[in-house]
Structures are given as structure tokens and as C-alpha cells.
GROMACS .gro file of C-alpha atoms in nm:
model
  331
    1UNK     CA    1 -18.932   2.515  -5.395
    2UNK     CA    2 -19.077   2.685  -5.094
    3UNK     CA    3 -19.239   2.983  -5.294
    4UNK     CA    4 -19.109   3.233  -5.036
    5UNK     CA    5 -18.733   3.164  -5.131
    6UNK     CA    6 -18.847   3.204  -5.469
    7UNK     CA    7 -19.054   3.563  -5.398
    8UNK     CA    8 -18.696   3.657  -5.323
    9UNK     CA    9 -18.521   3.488  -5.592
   10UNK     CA   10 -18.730   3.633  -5.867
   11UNK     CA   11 -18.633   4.001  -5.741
   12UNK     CA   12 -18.312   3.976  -5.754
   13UNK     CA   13 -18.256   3.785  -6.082
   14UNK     CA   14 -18.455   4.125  -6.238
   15UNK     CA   15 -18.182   4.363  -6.034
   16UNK     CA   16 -17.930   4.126  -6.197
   17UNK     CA   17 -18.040   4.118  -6.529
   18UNK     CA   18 -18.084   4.521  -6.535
   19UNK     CA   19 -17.754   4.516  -6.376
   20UNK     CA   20 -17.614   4.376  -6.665
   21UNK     CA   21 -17.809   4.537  -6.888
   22UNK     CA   22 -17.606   4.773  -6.761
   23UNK     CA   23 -17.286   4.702  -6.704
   24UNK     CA   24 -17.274   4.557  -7.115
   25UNK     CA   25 -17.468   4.864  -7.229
   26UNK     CA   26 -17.747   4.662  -7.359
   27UNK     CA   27 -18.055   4.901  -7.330
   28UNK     CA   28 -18.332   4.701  -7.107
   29UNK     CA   29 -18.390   4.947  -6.851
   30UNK     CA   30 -18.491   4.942  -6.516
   31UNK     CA   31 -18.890   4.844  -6.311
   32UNK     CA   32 -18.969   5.242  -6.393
   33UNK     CA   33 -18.900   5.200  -6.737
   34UNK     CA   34 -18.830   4.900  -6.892
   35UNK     CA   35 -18.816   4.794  -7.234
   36UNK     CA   36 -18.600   4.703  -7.572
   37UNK     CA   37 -18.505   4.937  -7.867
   38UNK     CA   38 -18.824   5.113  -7.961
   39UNK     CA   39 -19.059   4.911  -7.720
   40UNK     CA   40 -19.042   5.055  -7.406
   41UNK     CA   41 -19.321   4.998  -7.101
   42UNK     CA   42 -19.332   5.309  -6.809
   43UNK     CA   43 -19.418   5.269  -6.460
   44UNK     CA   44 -19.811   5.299  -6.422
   45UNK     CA   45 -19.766   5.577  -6.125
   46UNK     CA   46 -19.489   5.744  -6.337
   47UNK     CA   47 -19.684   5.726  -6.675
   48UNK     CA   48 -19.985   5.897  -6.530
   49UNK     CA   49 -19.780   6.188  -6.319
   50UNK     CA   50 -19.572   6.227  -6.648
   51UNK     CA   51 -19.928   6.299  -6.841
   52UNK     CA   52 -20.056   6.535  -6.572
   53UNK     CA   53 -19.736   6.696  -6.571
   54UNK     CA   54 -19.710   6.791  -6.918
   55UNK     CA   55 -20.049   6.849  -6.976
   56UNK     CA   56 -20.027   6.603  -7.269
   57UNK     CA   57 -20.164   6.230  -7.355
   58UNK     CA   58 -19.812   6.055  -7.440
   59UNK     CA   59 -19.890   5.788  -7.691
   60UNK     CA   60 -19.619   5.557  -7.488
   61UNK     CA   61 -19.718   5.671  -7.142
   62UNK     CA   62 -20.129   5.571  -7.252
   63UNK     CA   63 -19.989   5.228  -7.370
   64UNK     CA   64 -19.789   5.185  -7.090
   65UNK     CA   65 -20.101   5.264  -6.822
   66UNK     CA   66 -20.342   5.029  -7.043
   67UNK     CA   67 -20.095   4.705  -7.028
   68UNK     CA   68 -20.034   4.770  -6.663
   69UNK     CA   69 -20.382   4.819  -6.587
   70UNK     CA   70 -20.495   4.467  -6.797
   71UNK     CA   71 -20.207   4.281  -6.587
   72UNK     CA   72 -20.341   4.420  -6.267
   73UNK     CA   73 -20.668   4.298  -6.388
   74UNK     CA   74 -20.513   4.010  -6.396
   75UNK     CA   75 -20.286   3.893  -6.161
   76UNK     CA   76 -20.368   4.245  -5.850
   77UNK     CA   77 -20.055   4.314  -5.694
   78UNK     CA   78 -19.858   4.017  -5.766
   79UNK     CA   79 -19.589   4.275  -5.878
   80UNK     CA   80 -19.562   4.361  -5.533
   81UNK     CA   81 -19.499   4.014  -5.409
   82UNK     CA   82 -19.307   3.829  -5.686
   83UNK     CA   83 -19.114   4.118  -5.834
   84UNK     CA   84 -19.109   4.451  -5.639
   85UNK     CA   85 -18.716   4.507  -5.486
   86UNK     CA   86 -18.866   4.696  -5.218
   87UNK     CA   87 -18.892   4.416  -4.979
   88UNK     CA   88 -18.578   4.253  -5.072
   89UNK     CA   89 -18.404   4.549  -4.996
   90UNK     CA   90 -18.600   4.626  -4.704
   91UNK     CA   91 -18.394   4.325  -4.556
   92UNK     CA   92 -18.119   4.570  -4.494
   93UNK     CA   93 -18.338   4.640  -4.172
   94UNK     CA   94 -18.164   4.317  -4.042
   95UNK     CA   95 -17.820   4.473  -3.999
   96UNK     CA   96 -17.993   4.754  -3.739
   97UNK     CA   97 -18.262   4.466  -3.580
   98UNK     CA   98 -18.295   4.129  -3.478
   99UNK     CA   99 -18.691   4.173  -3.521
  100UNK     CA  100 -18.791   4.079  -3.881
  101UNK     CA  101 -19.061   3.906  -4.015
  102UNK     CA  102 -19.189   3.782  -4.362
  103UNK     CA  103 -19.409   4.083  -4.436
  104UNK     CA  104 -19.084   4.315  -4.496
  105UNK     CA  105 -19.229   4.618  -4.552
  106UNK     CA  106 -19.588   4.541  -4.526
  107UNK     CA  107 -19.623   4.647  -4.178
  108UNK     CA  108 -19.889   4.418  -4.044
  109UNK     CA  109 -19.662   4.220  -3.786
  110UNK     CA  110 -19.725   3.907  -3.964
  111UNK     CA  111 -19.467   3.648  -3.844
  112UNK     CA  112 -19.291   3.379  -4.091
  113UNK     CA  113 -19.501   3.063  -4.092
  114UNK     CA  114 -19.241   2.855  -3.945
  115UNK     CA  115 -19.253   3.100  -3.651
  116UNK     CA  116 -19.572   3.203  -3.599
  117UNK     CA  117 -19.771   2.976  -3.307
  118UNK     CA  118 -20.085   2.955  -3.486
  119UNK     CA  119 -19.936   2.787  -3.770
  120UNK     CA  120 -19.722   2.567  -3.484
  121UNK     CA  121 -20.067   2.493  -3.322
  122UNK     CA  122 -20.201   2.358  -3.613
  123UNK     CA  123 -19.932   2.180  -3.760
  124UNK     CA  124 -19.733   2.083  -3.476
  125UNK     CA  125 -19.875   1.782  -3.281
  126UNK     CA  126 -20.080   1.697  -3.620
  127UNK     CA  127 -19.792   1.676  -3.848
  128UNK     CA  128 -19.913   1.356  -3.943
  129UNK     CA  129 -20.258   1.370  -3.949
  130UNK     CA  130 -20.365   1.732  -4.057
  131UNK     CA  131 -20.759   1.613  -4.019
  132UNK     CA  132 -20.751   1.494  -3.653
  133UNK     CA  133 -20.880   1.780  -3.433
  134UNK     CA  134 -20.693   2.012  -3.204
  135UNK     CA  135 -20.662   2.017  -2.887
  136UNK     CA  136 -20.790   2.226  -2.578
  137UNK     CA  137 -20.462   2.412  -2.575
  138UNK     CA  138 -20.429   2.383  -2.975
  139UNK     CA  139 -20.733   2.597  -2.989
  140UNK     CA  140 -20.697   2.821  -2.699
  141UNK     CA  141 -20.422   2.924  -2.883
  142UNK     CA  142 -20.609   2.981  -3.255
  143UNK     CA  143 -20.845   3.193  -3.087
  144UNK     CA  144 -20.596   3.456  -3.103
  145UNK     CA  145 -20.728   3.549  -3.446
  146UNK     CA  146 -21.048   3.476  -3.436
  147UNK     CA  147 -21.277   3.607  -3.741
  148UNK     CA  148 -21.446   3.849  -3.477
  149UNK     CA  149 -21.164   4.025  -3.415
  150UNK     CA  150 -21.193   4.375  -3.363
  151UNK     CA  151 -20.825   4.504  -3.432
  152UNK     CA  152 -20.890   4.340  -3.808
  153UNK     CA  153 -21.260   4.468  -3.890
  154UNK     CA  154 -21.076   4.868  -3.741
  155UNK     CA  155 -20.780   4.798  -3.958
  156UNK     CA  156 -21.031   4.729  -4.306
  157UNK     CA  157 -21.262   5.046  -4.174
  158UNK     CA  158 -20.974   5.261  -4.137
  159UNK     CA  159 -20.878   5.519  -4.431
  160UNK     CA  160 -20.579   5.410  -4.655
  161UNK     CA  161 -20.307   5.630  -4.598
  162UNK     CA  162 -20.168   5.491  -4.935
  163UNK     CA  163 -20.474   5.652  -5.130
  164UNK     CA  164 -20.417   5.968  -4.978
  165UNK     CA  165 -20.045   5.961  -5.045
  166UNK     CA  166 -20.142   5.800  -5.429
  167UNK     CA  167 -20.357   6.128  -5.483
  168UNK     CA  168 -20.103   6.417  -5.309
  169UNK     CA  169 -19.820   6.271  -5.579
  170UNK     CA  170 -20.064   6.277  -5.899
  171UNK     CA  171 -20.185   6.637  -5.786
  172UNK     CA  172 -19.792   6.765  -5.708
  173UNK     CA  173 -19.708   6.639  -6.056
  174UNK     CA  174 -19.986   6.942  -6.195
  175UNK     CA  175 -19.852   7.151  -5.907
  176UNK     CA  176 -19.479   7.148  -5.999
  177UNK     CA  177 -19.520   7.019  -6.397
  178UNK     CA  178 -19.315   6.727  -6.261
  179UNK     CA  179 -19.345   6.414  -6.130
  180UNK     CA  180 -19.234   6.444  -5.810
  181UNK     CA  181 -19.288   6.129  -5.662
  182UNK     CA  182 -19.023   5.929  -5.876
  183UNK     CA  183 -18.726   6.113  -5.675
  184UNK     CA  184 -18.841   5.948  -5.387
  185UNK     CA  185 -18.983   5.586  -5.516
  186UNK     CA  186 -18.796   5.309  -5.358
  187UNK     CA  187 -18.788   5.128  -5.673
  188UNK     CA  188 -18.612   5.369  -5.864
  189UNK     CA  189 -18.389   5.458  -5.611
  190UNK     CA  190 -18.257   5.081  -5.589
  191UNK     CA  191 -18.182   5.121  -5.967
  192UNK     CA  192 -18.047   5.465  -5.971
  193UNK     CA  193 -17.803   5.317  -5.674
  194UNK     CA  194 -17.683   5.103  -5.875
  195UNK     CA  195 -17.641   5.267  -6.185
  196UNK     CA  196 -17.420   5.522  -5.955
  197UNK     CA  197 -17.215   5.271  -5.803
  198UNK     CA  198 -17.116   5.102  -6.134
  199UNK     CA  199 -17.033   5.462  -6.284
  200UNK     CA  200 -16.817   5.519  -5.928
  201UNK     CA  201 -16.640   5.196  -6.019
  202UNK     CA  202 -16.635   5.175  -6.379
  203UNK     CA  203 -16.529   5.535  -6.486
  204UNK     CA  204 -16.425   5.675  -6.083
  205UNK     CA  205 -16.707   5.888  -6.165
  206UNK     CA  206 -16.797   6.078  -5.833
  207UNK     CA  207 -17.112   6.268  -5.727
  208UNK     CA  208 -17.302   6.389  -5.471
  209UNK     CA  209 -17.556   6.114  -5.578
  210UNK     CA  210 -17.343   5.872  -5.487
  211UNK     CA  211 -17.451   5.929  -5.152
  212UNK     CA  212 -17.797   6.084  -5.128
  213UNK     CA  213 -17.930   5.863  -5.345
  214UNK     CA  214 -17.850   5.499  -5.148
  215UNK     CA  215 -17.867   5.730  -4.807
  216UNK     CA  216 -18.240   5.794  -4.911
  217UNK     CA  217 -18.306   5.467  -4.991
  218UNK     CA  218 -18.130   5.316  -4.668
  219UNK     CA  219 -18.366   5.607  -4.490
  220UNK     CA  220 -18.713   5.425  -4.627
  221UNK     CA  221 -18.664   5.081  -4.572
  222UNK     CA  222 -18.434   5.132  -4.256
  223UNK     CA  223 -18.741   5.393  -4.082
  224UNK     CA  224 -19.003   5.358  -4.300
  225UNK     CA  225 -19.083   5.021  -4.174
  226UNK     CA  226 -19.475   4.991  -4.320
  227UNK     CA  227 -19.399   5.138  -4.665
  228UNK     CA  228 -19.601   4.884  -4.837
  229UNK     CA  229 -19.898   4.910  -4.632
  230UNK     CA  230 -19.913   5.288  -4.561
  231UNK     CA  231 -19.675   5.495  -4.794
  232UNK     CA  232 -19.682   5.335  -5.171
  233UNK     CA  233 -19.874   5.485  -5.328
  234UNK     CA  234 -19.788   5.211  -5.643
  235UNK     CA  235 -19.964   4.953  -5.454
  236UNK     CA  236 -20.265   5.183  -5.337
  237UNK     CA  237 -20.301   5.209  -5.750
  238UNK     CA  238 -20.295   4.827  -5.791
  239UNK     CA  239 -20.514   4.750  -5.474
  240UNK     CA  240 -20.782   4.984  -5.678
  241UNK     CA  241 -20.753   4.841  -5.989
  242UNK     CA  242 -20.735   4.529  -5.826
  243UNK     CA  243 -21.085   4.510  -5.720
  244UNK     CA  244 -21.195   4.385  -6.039
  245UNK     CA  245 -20.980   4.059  -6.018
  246UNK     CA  246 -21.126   3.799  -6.005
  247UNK     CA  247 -20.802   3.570  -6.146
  248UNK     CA  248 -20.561   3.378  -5.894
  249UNK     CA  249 -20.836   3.407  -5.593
  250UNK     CA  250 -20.735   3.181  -5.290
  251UNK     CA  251 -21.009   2.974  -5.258
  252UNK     CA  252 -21.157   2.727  -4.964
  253UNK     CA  253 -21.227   2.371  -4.983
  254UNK     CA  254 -21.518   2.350  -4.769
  255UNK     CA  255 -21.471   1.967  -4.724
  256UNK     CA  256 -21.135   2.004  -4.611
  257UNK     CA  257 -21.107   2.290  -4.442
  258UNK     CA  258 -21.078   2.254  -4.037
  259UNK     CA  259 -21.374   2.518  -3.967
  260UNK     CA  260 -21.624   2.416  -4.193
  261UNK     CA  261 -21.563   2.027  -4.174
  262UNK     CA  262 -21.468   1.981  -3.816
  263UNK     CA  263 -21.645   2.291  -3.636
  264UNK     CA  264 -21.261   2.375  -3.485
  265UNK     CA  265 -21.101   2.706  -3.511
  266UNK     CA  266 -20.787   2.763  -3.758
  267UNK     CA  267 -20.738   3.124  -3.846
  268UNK     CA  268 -20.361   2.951  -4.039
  269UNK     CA  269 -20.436   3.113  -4.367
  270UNK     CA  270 -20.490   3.479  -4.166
  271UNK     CA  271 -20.247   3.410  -3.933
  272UNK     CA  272 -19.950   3.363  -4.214
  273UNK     CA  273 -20.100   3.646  -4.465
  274UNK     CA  274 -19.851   3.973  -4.542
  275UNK     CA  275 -20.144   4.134  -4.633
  276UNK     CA  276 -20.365   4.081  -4.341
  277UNK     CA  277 -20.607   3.878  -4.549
  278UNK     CA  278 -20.852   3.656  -4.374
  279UNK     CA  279 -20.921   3.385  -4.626
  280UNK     CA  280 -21.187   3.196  -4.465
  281UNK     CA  281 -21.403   3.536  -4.361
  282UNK     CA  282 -21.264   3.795  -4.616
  283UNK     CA  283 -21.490   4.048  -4.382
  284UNK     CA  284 -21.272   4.015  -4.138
  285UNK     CA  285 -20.961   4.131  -4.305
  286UNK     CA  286 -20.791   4.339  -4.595
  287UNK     CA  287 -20.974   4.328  -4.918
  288UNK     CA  288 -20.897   4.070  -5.148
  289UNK     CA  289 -20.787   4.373  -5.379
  290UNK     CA  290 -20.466   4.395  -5.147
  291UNK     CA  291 -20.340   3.986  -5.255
  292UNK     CA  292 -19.998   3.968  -5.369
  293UNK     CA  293 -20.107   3.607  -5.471
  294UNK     CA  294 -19.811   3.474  -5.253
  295UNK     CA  295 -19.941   3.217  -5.204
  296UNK     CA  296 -19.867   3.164  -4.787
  297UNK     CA  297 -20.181   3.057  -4.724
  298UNK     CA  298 -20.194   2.806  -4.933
  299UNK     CA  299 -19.857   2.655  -4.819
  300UNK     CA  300 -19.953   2.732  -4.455
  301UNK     CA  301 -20.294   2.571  -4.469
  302UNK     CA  302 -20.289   2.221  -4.231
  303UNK     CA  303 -20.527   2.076  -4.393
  304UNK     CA  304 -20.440   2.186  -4.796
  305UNK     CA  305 -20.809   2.334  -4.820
  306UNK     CA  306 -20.674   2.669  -5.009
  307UNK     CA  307 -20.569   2.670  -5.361
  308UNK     CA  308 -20.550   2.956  -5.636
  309UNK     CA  309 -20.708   2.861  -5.915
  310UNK     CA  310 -20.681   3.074  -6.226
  311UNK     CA  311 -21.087   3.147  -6.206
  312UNK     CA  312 -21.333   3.069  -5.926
  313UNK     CA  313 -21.511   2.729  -5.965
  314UNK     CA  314 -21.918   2.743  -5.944
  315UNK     CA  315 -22.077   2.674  -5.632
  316UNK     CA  316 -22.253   2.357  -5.621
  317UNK     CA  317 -22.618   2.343  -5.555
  318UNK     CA  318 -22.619   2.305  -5.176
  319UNK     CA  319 -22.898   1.949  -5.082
  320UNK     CA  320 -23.118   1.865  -4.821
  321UNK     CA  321 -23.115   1.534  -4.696
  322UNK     CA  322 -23.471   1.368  -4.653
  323UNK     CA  323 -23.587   1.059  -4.382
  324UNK     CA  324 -23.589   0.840  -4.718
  325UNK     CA  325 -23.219   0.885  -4.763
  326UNK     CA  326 -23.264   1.113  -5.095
  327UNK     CA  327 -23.134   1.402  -5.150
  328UNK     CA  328 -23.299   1.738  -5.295
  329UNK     CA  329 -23.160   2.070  -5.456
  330UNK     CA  330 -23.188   2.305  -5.138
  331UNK     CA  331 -23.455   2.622  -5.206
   0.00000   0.00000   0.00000
């Protein structure tokens, strides 16, 4: 299954299971604080502001900030692509504009790999033979996003709003002895709307919350079009954390990949990334920190030169080949 139809799949099977959770009164929570009968995990973000708020280490707030930070370590921000609501919801955006693209609220312009001309460049006439090299127009039309490109090395330079935001809520929880951030998380509010609608239908129980909250929530992902990539401050936590990942890494097969083998220009896997990640010349793009291990690159690459695997594989000793035809272990 094409993993993006599953990125949205996975989502909404969570929504429905808390829905029912629910609706049968069977206590598992919601993504801000999820558990079963006495075991309960909180939101990182939430856990932390809750601590600074009170002044007080919270024995299930510290447990719930050390498992989130080992599964960061572990798998970065997959939350963000394989789980998150955000960007399922953000697909609301489609009833007010034609314009959407697979990065939902990413922000980076990223177009869906079926649509987006690089990928058609150098897939299209090469469906069946991924190796042959491209044409003059082919790669006239990969040099788009070339690894020089100046737009990507000002976009990695450039100060992450997200940090900024990530600090203002942790200080405004000692501020205001509250954490004020969790009124205005998407995540919660796509719970909390729910939670209010059921009550509306179940026991005709009105509130003013039955509008503010979904009317806030239609207000992020309907104008806040680059949440992910300049508001959250959830995923600004995870991208720092992140840097010590070294799990799940998209990795390049030098022997089948088009620039190293063939000398041609591809630019697929940072053509295709949500994240803005240039695979093939990570110093051209976002951090490796910001991978939602989607895996798009790997199902957009031409030539199948990307995989994931679960830890990097050694380098081989690079050779040198001699006029006698042996080889010897480079310097």
C-alpha cells in the first residue's frame, strides 16, 4: 500500500479508536494524554509546561517526558508523519482551495509525487528503464533543484520560528502557573471537538465550546497554512531531540543512484520531501532532525537507490585501481 494512503489511514484509525473510547466510556484517552487505568502517558510539550507550571517534578509527567524522549531517539518525528491529526485535518483547507499539496501543513510547497515535474522527468519517459539517462529536456528540467540552490541553504540558515514559539509556551506556563499552550494545540483541539460534539448529540448538551473550540481549530489549519513548519512548537521539541537519531536514516545507494553512477542530475528524493530534506546533499536542505521517516523519497526515487534501514550500514573501504588490474585499500 502506497505509504501515503496509509500516513492518513493510521491517523484516523487513532481518532476512531479514541472516539470510541469515548463514545463506550472505556478510559483510553486522547494524543495529549493517553493511557489505560493507572498507566497513563502525557504529551511531552504538555508534561514539561505542566512541571514548570506547578513548580513541581510530577512522577507521571517525568515518566511521560523520558518515554517520549527515548521514542524520539528513536524513530525523530515520525509522530508527526504517521500519527499526528494535524495534517489530516488540515485537509479541511480543500473545501476553501483547490491548491493542496502533500505537505499539508508543512508549508514548504512540496507538490504530491505524482504531480510534481521533477518526479515526471525522471520517471516519465524511463518508466521502464529507471537506469537509462535523461534527456536534454529531462535534465533542464531537474536543475530546478539543484543541490546549490540558494532558496534551500537560506531556508536551513534561517532561525526556526518553531524554537522561538517552543520556548515563549514553556516560559508562559511559569508566567501564568498554567500551561497555556494546550488551549490552543491543534491536537487537542481535534479531540476536545469531538468529545463536544458527542456530548451535543448524546446528552443535547450545549456550550459555548461547542463552537469556539472547532471554530479555533477550523482557524489554524484553514489560515495557519505552515503550522508544522513554523508554529508547532511539538515538532520544534522532536526536531531537537531528534538530532541524536541515528535510527530509520534514508540512506543512498551510491551504485544506483542517478548522480553518483551516471553523473546526471535527479534532485527526486528533494523534490518529493515534506520536510524539505535533500537526501543526496543533506547540506543543502532541512536537517535530518526534521524526518518524519515518510518515507517519499524512497517511493519517489527512479532508480530505488534510497532505503531506511533501521541503522546506517559501514562505509566500505573506498579502492584504487592499479595498471595491473589489482585493486588497493585507498589512503
Amino acid at each position: 500500500m502506497n505509504t501515503k494512503r496509509l500516513r492518513t489511514i493510521i491517523p484516523l484509525a487513532v481518532i476512531g479508536v479514541i472516539g470510541v473510547g469515548f463514545a463506550t466510556h472505556v478510559g483510553v484517552g486522547t494524543l495529549s494524554a493517553i493511557g489505560w487505568q493507572d498507566i497513563s502517558l502525557l504529551c511531552p510539550l504538555g508534561a514539561l509546561a505542566t512541571m514548570i507550571a506547578t513548580k513541581t517534578l510530577l512522577p507521571r509527567a517525568v515518566i511521560s517526558v523520558v518515554i517520549a524522549l527515548a521514542l524520539i531517539l528513536l524513530f525523530a518525528r515520525a509522530f508527526c508523519g504517521w500519527v499526528c491529526p494535524v495534517p489530516v485535518v488540515s485537509k479541511i483547507r480543500g473545501i476553501f482551495s483547490k491548491k493542496t499539496s502533500n505537505t499539508d501543513m508543512t508549508g514548504t510547497g512540496v507538490l504530491p509525487a505524482e504531480d510534481n515535474p521533477l518526479v515526471k522527468a525522471a520517471k516519465g519517459s524511463k518508466a521502464g528503464d529507471a537506469s537509462a539517462p535523461l534527456t536534454a529536456d529531462e535534465q533542464a528540467a531537474l536543475a530546478g533543484c539543484g543541490h546549490n540552490c540558494s532558496s534551500c541553504a537560506e531556508k536551513r540558515a534561517t532561525l526556526d520560528s518553531r524554537h522561538v514559539i517552543l520556548g515563549g509556551s514553556l516560559l508562559s506556563a511559569a508566567v501564568f502557573g498554567f500551561p497555556v499552550f494546550c488551549l490552543i494545540c491543534p491536537i487537542g483541539l481535534t479531540f476536545a471537538t469531538i468529545v463536544l460534539v458527542m456530548r451535543l448529540f448524546a446528552f443535547g448538551d450545549v456550550a459555548w465550546g461547542v463552537i469556539l473550540v472547532p471554530a479555533l481549530l477550523l482557524a489554524e489549519v484553514v489560515f495557519f497554512r505552515k503550522w508544522c513548519s513554523k508554529f508547532c512548537p511539538i515538532s520544534a521539541l522532536m526536531s531537537l531531540v531528534g538530532k541524536a537519531n541515528r535510527t530509520f536514516v534514508p540512506a543512498i545507494d551510491n551504485a544506483k543512484c542517478r548522480e553518483s553512477a551516471q553523473g546526471t542530475s535527479c534532485e527526486v528524493c528533494a523534490a518529493v520531501c515534506p520536510q524539505g530534506i535533500n537526501v543526496r546533499h543533506p547540506e543543502a536542505g532541512m536537517s535530518f532532525s526534521e524526518c518524519t521517516k515518510c518515507r517519499a523519497c524512497v517511493e519517489a526515487c527512479p532508480t530505488r537507490a534510497i532505503t531506511m534501514p533501521f541503522l546506517p550500514k559501514k562505509a566500505a573501504p573506498s579502492t584504487v585501481v592499479v595498471e595491473d588490474d589489482e585493486t588497493v585499500p585507498a589512503a
